[in-house]
Coordinates of C-alpha atoms in Angstrom, one line a residue:
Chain L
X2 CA 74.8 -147.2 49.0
X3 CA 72.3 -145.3 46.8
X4 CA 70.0 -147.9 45.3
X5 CA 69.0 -147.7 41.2
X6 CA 65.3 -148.4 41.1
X7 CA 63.3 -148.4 38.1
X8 CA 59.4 -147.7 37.3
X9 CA 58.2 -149.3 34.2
X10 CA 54.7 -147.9 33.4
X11 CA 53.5 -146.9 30.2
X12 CA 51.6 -144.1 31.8
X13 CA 53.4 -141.0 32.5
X14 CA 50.4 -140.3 35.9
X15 CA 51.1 -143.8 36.6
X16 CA 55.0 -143.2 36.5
X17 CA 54.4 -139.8 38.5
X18 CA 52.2 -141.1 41.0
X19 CA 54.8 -143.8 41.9
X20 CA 57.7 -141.4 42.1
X21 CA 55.7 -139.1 44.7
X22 CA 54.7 -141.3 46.8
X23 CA 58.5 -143.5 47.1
X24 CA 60.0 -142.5 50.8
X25 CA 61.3 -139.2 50.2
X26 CA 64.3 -140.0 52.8
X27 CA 64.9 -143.2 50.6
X28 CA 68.5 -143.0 49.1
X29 CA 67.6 -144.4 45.8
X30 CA 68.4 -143.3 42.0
X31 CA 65.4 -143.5 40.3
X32 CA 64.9 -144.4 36.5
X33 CA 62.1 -144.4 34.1
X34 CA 61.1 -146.5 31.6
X35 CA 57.8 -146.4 29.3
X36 CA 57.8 -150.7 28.3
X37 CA 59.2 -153.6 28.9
X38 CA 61.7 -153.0 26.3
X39 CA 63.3 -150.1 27.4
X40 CA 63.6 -151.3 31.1
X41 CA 65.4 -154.5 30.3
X42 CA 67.5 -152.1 28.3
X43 CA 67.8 -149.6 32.1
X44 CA 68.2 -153.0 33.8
X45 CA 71.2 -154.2 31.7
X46 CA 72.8 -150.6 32.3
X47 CA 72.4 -151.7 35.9
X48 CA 69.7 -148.7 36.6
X49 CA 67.2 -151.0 38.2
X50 CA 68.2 -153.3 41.4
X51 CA 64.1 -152.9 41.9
X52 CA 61.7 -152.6 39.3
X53 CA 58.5 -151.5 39.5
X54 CA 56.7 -153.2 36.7
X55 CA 53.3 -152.6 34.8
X56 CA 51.6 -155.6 33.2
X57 CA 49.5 -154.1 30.7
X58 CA 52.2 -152.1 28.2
X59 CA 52.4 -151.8 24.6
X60 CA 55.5 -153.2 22.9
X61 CA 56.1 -155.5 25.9
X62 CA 54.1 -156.3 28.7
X63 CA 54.8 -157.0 31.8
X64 CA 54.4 -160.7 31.8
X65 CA 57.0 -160.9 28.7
X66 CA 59.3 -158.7 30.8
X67 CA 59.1 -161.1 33.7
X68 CA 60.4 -163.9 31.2
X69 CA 62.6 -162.3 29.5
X70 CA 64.7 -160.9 33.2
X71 CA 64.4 -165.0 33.9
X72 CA 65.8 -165.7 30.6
X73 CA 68.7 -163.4 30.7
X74 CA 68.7 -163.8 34.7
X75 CA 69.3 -159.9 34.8
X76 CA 69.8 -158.4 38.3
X77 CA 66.7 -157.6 39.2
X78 CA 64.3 -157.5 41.8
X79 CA 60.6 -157.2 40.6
X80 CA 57.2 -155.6 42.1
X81 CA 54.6 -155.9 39.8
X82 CA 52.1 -152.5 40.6
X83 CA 49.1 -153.5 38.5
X84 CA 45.7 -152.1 37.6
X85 CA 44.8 -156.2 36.7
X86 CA 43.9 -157.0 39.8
X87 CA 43.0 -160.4 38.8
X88 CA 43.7 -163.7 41.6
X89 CA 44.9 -165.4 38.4
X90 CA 47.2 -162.2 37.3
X91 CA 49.2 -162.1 40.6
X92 CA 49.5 -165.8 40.5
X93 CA 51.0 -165.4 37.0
X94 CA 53.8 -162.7 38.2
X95 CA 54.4 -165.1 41.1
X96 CA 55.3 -167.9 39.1
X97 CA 57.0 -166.0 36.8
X98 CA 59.5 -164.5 39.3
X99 CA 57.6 -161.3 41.2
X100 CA 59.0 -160.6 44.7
X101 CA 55.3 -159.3 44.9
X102 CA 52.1 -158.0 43.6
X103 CA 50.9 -154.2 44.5
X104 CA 47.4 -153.2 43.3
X105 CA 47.1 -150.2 41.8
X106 CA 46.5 -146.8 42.8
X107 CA 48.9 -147.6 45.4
X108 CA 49.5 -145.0 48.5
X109 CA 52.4 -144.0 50.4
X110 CA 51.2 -146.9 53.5
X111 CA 51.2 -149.7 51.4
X112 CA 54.7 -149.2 49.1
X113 CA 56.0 -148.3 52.9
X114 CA 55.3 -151.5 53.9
X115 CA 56.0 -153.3 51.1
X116 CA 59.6 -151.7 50.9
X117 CA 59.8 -152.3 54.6
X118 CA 58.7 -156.5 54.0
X119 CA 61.8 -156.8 52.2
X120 CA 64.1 -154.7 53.4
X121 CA 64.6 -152.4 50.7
X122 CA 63.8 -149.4 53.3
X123 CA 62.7 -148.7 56.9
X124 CA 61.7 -145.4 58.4
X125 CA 64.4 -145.7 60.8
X126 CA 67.3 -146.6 59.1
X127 CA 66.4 -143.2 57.1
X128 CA 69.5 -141.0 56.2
X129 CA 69.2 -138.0 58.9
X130 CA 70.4 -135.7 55.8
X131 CA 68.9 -137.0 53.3
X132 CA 65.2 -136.5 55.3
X133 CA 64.6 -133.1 53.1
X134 CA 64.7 -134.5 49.8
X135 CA 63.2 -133.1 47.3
X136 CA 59.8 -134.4 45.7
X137 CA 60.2 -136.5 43.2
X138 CA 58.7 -136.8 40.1
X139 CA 57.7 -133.1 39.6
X140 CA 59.5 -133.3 36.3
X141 CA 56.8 -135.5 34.8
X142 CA 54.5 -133.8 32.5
X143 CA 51.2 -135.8 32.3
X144 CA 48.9 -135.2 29.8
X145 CA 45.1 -135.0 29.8
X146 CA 45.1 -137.9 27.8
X147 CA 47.4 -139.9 30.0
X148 CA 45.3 -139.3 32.8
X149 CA 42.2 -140.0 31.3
X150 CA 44.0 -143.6 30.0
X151 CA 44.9 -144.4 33.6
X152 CA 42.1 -143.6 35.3
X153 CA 40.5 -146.2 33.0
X154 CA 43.2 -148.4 32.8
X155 CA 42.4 -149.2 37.0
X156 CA 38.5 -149.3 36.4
X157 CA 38.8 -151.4 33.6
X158 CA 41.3 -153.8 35.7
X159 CA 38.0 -153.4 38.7
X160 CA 35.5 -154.7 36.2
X161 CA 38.0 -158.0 35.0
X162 CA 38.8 -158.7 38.9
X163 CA 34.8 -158.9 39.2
X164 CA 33.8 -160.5 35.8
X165 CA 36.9 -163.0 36.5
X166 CA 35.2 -163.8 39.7
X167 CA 31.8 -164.4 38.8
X168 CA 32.6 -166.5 35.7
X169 CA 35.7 -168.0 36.7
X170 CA 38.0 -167.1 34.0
X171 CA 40.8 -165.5 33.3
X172 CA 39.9 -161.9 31.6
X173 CA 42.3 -160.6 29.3
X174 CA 42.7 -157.0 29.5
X175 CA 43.6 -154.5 26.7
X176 CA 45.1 -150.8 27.0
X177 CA 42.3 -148.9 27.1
X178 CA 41.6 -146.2 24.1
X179 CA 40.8 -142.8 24.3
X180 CA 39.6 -140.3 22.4
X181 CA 38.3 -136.9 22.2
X182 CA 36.0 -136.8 19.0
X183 CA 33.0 -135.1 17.7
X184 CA 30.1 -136.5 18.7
X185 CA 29.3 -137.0 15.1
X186 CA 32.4 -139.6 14.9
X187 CA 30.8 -141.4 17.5
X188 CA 29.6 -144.1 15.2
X189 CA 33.2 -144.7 13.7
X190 CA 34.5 -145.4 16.9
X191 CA 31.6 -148.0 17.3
X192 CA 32.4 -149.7 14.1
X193 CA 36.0 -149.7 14.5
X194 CA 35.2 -151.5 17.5
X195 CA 33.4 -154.4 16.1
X196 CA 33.2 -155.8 12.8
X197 CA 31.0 -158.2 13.5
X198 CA 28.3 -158.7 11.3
X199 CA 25.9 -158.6 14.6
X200 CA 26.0 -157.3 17.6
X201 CA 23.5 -156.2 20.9
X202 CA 24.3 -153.6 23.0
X203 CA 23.3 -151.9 26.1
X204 CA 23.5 -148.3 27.5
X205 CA 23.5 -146.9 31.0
X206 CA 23.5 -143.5 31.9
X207 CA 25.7 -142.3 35.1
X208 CA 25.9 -139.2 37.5
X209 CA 28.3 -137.9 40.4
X210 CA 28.8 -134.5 41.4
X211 CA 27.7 -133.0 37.8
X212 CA 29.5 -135.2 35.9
X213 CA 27.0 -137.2 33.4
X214 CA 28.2 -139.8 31.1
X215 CA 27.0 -143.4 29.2
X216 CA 28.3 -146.6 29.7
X217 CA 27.9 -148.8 26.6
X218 CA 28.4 -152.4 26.3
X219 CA 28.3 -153.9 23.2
X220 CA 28.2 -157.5 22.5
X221 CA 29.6 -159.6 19.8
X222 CA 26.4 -161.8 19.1
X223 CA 28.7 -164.9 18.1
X224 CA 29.8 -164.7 21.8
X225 CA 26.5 -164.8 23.1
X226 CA 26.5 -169.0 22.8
X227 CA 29.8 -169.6 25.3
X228 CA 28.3 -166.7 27.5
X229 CA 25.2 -168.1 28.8
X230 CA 26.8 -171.8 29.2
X231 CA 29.5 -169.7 31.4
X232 CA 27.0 -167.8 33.1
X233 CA 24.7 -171.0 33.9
X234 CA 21.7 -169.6 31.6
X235 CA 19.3 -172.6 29.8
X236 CA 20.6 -172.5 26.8
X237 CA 17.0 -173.4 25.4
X238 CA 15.5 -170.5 26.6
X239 CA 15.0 -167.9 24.3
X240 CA 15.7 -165.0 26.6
X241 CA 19.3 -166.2 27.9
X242 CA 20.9 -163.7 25.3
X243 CA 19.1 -160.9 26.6
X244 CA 20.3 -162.1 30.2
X245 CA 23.9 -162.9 29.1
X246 CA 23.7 -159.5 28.0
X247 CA 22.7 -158.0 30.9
X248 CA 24.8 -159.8 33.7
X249 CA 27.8 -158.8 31.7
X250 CA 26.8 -155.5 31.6
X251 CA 25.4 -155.2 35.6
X252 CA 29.1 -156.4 36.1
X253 CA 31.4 -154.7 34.3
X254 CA 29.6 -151.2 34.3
X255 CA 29.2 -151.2 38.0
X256 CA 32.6 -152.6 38.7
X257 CA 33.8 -149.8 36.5
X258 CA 31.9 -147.0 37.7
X259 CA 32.8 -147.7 40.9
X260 CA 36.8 -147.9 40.0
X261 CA 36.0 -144.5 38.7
X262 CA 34.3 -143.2 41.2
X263 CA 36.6 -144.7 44.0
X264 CA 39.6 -142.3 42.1
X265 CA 37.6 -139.4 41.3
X266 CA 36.1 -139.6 44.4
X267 CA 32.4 -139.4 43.4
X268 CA 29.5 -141.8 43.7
X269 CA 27.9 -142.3 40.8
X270 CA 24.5 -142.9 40.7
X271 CA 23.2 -145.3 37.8
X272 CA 19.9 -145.2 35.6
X273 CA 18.5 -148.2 34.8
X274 CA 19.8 -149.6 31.7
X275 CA 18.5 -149.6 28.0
X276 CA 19.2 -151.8 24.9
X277 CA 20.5 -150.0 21.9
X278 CA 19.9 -152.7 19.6
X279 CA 20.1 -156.3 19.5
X280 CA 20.9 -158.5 16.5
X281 CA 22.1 -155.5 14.4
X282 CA 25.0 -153.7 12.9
X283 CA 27.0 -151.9 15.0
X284 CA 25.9 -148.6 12.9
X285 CA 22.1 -149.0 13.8
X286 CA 23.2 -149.0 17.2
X287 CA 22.9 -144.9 17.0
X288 CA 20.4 -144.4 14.9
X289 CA 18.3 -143.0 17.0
X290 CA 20.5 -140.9 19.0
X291 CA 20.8 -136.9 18.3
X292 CA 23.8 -135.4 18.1
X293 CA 23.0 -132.9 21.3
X294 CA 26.7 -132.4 22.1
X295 CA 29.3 -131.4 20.0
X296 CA 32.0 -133.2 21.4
X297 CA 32.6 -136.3 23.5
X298 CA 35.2 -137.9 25.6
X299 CA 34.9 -142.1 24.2
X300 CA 37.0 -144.3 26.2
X301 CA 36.8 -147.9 24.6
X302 CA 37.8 -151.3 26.7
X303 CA 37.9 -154.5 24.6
X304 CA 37.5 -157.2 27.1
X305 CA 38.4 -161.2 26.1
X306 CA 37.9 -164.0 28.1
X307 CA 41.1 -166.5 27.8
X308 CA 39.9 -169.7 26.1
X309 CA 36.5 -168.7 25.3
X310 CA 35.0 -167.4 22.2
X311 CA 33.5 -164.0 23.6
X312 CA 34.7 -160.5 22.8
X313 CA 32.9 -157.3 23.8
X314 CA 33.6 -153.7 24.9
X315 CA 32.8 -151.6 27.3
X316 CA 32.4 -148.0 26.1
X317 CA 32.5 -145.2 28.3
X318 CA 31.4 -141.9 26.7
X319 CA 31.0 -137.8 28.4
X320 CA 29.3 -135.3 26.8
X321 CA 31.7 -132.0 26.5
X322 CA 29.5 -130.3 29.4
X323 CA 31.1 -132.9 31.6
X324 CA 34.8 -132.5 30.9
X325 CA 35.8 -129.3 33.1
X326 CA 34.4 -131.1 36.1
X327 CA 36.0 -134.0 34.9
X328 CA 39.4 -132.8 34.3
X329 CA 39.0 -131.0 37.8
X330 CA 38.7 -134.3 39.1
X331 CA 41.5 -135.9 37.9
X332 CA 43.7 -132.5 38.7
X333 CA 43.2 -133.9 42.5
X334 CA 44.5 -137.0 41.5
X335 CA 47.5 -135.5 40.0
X336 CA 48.3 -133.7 43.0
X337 CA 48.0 -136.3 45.4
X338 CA 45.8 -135.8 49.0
X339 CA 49.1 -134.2 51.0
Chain U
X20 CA 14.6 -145.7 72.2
X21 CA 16.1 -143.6 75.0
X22 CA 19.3 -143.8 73.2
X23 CA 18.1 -141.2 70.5
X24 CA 17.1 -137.9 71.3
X25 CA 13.5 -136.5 69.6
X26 CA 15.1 -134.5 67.0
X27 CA 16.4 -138.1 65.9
X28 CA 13.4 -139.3 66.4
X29 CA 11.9 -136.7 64.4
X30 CA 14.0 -137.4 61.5
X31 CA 13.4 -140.9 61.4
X32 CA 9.6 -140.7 61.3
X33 CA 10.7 -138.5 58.2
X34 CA 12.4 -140.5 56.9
X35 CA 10.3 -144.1 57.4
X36 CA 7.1 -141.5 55.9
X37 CA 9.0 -141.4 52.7
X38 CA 9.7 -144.5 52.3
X39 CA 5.8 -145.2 53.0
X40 CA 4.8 -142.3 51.0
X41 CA 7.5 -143.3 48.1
X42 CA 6.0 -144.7 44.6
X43 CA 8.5 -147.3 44.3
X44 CA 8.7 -150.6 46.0
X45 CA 11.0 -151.8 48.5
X46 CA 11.7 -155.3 49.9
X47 CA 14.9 -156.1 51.8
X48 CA 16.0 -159.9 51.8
X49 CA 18.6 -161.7 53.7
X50 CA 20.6 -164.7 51.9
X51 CA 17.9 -167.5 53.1
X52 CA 15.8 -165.0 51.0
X53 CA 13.4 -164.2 54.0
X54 CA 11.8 -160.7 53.3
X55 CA 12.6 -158.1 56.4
X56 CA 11.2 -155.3 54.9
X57 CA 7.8 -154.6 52.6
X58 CA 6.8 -151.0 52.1
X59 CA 3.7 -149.6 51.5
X60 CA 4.3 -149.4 47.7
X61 CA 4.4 -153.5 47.8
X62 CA 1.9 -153.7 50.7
X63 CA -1.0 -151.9 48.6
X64 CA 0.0 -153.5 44.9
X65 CA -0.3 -157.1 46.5
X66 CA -2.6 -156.9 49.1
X67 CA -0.2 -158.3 51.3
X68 CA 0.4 -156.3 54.7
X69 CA 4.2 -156.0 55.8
X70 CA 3.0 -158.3 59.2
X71 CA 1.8 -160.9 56.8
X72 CA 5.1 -161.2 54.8
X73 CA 7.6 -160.6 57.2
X74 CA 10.4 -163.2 58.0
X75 CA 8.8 -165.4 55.5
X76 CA 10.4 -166.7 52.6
X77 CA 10.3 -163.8 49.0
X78 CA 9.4 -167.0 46.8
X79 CA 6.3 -168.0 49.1
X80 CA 4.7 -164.5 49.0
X81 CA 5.3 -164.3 45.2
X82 CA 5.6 -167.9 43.6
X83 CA 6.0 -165.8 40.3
X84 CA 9.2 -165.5 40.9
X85 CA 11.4 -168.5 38.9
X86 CA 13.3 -168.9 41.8
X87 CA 16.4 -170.8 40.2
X88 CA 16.7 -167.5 37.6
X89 CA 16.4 -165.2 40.4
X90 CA 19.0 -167.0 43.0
X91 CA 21.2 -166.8 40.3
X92 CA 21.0 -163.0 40.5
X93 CA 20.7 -162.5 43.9
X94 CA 23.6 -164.9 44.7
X95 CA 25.9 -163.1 42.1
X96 CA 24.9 -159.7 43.8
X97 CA 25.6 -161.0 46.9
X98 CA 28.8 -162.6 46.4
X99 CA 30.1 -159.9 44.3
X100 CA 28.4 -156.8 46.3
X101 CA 27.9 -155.3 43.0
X102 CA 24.6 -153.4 42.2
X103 CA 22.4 -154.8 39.7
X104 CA 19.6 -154.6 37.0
X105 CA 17.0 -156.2 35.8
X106 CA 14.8 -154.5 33.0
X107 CA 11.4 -154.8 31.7
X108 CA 12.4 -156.2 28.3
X109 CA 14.5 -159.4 30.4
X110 CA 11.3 -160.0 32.2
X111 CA 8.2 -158.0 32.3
X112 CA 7.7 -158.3 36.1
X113 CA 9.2 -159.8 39.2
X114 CA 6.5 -159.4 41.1
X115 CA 2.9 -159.7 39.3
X116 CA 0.7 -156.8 40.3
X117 CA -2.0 -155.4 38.4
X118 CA -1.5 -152.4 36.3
X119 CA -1.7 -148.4 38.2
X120 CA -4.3 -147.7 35.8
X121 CA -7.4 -149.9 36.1
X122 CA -9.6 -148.3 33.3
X123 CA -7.5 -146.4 31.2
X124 CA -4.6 -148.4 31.3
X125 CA -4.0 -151.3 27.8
X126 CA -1.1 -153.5 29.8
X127 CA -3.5 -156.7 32.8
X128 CA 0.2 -155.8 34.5
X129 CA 2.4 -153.6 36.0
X130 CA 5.6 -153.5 33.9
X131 CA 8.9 -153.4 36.4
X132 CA 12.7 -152.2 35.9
X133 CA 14.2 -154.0 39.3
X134 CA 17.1 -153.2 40.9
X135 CA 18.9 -155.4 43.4
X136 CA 20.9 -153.0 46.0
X137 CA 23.6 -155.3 47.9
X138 CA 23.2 -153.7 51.7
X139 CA 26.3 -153.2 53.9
X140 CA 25.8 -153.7 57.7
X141 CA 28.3 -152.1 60.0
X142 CA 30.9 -154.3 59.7
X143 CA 30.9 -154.0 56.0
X144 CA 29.7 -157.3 55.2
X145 CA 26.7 -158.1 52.9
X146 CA 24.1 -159.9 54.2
X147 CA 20.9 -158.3 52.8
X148 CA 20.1 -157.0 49.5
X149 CA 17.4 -154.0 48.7
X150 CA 15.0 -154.9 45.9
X151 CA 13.9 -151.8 44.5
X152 CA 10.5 -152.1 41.7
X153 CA 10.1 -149.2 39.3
X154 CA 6.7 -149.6 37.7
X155 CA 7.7 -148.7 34.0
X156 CA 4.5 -149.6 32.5
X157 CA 3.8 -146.7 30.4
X158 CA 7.2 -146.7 29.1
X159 CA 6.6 -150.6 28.2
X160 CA 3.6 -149.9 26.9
X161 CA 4.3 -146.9 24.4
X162 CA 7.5 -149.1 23.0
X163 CA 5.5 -152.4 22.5
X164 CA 3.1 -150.1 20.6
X165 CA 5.8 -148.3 18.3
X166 CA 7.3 -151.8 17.5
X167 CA 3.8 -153.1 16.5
X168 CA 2.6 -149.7 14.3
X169 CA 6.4 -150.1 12.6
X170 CA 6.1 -154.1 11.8
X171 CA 2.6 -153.5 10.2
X172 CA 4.0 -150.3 8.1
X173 CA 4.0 -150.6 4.4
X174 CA 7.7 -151.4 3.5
X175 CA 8.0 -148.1 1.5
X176 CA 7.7 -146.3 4.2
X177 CA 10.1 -148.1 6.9
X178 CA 13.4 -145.5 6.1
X179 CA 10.8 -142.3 7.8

């Protein structure tokens, strides 16, 4: 009987990469859906026996979802495939109903034996004439700026698994932003970020295999108080901003370069860091920066940590020169190893 | 040694020359923080010969450390096998040497960026960490300067 599975991803690579990689001799019909929404709406048509659920989705996530198929008690099985990679994320799902937690990227091994864990599919019980099927998810058209949002989207998860970790919280992950501007816009991004009256901000330049870029952390200075009690700094000391500052950044830039470079297969090499500015508004933070480049790639990540006062984003910005390599990159990742 | 042939040989004299030769100092630690490695860069700033500092403990052969502040790091780096930084403006040194540039130079010590390198053995694992020390004192130096000259400027003349 051919089964009606359903990926729920708000990113069309993320939704492509899924669809290549499902056993091609699997006799499954296979739906889309681009949030939570729309695939309790596939579910009720009775187009998704399995889901394959996102978490972090716009209109409705995947945690909502996961309540919501409780709620109704739709007919569903669920496996979350998340870029939150979180302890505290997959014990969430769990709870909530999950038959189980994938990390993304996934690969053809793992969603094998996954399938094969609970019977959903086994290489031998493989329809002998179903064993040419086509390819699936050709059809998808990604676009440069869905790529660039996923790619992000699984370094960004990276960073929250480490910072969750080391502070022993529960991180609470946005949908990353990006955006292809001028570099001469590059200080409205920064202020649409924060409207804090102060903030403190460091800068770290990267390079892999000609690609060159920044990563920018910028600190909400009201944070700075919960930070270094959570990061075990004396409060007395003067300096423990400066170190709040830079622990958070050691953590989350080289847990996210590393998510990047673990996709785009590239080791990035890091410079030491610099501080931008401390104790100022978020428009002095460029000041002294020339506008060398004409355009830049800005990919913004607002992390918050659940029950804490303490907000900051991670900013990571190319220079134009960067972007063919970079896009060459991520053409790889669209076309999959095979 | 008879498992390598000379031309490996050869390539790791090259290699351990460059690590003499290098201007950058290098100290590998284990997680009891016992030093295992001290090259020449740290031998000649501190006086202290590899031999001498070997297998002994990194807060022994330089009580400047704060060791509680710098457990914290190293633990975190170890636990987490993520790469970090410390910079000059967090701490002017780890270790206190005296400036390169004994007559010219305005700073009594060496500045240091610091990185802490988690180090996979074969099996993956981390069990030592690479220190590397940057001496950054002329770029210290030059920014404490432009700080001062701007806090002593007239007011009128801040926004050039």
């Amino acid at each position: 009987m051919t089964l009606p599975v359903l990926i729920c991803d708000d990113s069309s690579l993320a939704r492509k990469q899924l669809a290549r990689i499902l056993p091609a001799e699997w006799d499954i019909e296979l739906h889309f859906a681009e949030h939570g929404l729309e695939a309790l709406e596939r579910i009720r048509e009775g187009k998704g026996a399995l889901l394959f659920l996102d978490l972090n989705m716009p209109v409705m996530d995947g945690y909502e979802t996961l309540e919501a198929i409780r709620k109704e008690d739709l007919n569903t099985l669920v496996l979350v495939v998340s870029g939150d990679v979180q302890p505290e994320a997959k014990a969430r799902v769990m709870k909530l109903g999950a038959l189980d937690f994938i990390r993304k990227p996934t690969d053809v091994d793992t969603i094998t034996l996954v399938l094969g864990r609970y019977g959903f599919f086994s290489a031998s019980d493989a329809k002998q004439d179903a064993a040419s099927g086509e390819q699936r998810g050709l059809n998808i058209e990604v676009s440069q700026r869905d790529m660039y949002q996923e790619v992000a989207n699984v370094a960004m998860g990276r960073a929250g698994e480490l910072l969750a970790k080391a502070l022993n919280v529960f991180v609470e992950l946005p949908i990353p932003t990006v955006n292809q501007i001028a570099a001469s816009e590059l200080h409205m991004v920064l202020s649409a970020l924060d409207n804090a009256t102060s903030v403190s901000a460091v800068t770290q330049g990267f390079t892999g295999d000609g690609i060159h870029g920044e990563a920018m952390v910028i600190f909400n200075d009201a944070s700075f108080h919960d930070m270094g009690r959570l990061l075990g700094n004396d409060l007395k000391d003067k300096r423990y901003e400066l170190e709040a500052l830079m622990d958070v950044s050691n953590l989350l830039t080289g847990a996210c370069l590393q998510g990047l470079g673990e996709q785009l297969y590239v080791r990035f090499n890091q410079a030491h860091p610099v501080i931008l500015g401390r104790q100022v508004e978020v428009k002095q933070l460029l000041a002294q920066a020339k506008n060398r480049w004409e355009q830049v790639l800005a990919i913004e990540i607002g992390y918050r940590l659940e029950g804490f006062a303490i907000e900051f984003d991670l900013l990571l910005l190319f220079p134009g020169s960067s972007l063919p390599l970079l896009e060459q990159q991520l053409q790889h990742l669209l076309e999959g190893s095979e | 040694m008879s498992d390598f042939s000379p031309e490996e040989i050869n390539e790791l004299h090259l290699k351990l020359g460059i690590l003499g030769a290098i201007d950058v100092g290098i100290v590998v630690i284990d997680r009891a923080f016992e030093i295992s490695m001290w090259n020449d860069f740290m031998a000649n700033h501190s006086g202290k010969r590899p031999s001498q500092v070997r297998g002994r403990s990194l807060f022994e052969v330089a009580p400047e450390i704060e060791p509680d502040w710098f457990r914290r790091k190293a633990e975190r780096a170890f636990e987490l096998a993520s790469r970090s930084f410390i910079i000059w403006e967090q701490r002017p040194y780890l270790f206190r040497f005296p400036q390169y540039r004994p007559v010219t130079g305005t700073s009594p010590f060496m500045y240091q960026n610091v990185t802490l390198l988690p180090l996979h053995d074969t099996r993956g694992r981390v069990e030592r960490l690479g220190i590397i020390v940057y001496d950054v004192t002329d770029t210290a130096e030059s920014a404490r300067q432009v700080k001062k000259a701007a806090q002593s400027t007239p007011p009128q003349w801040k926004e050039f």
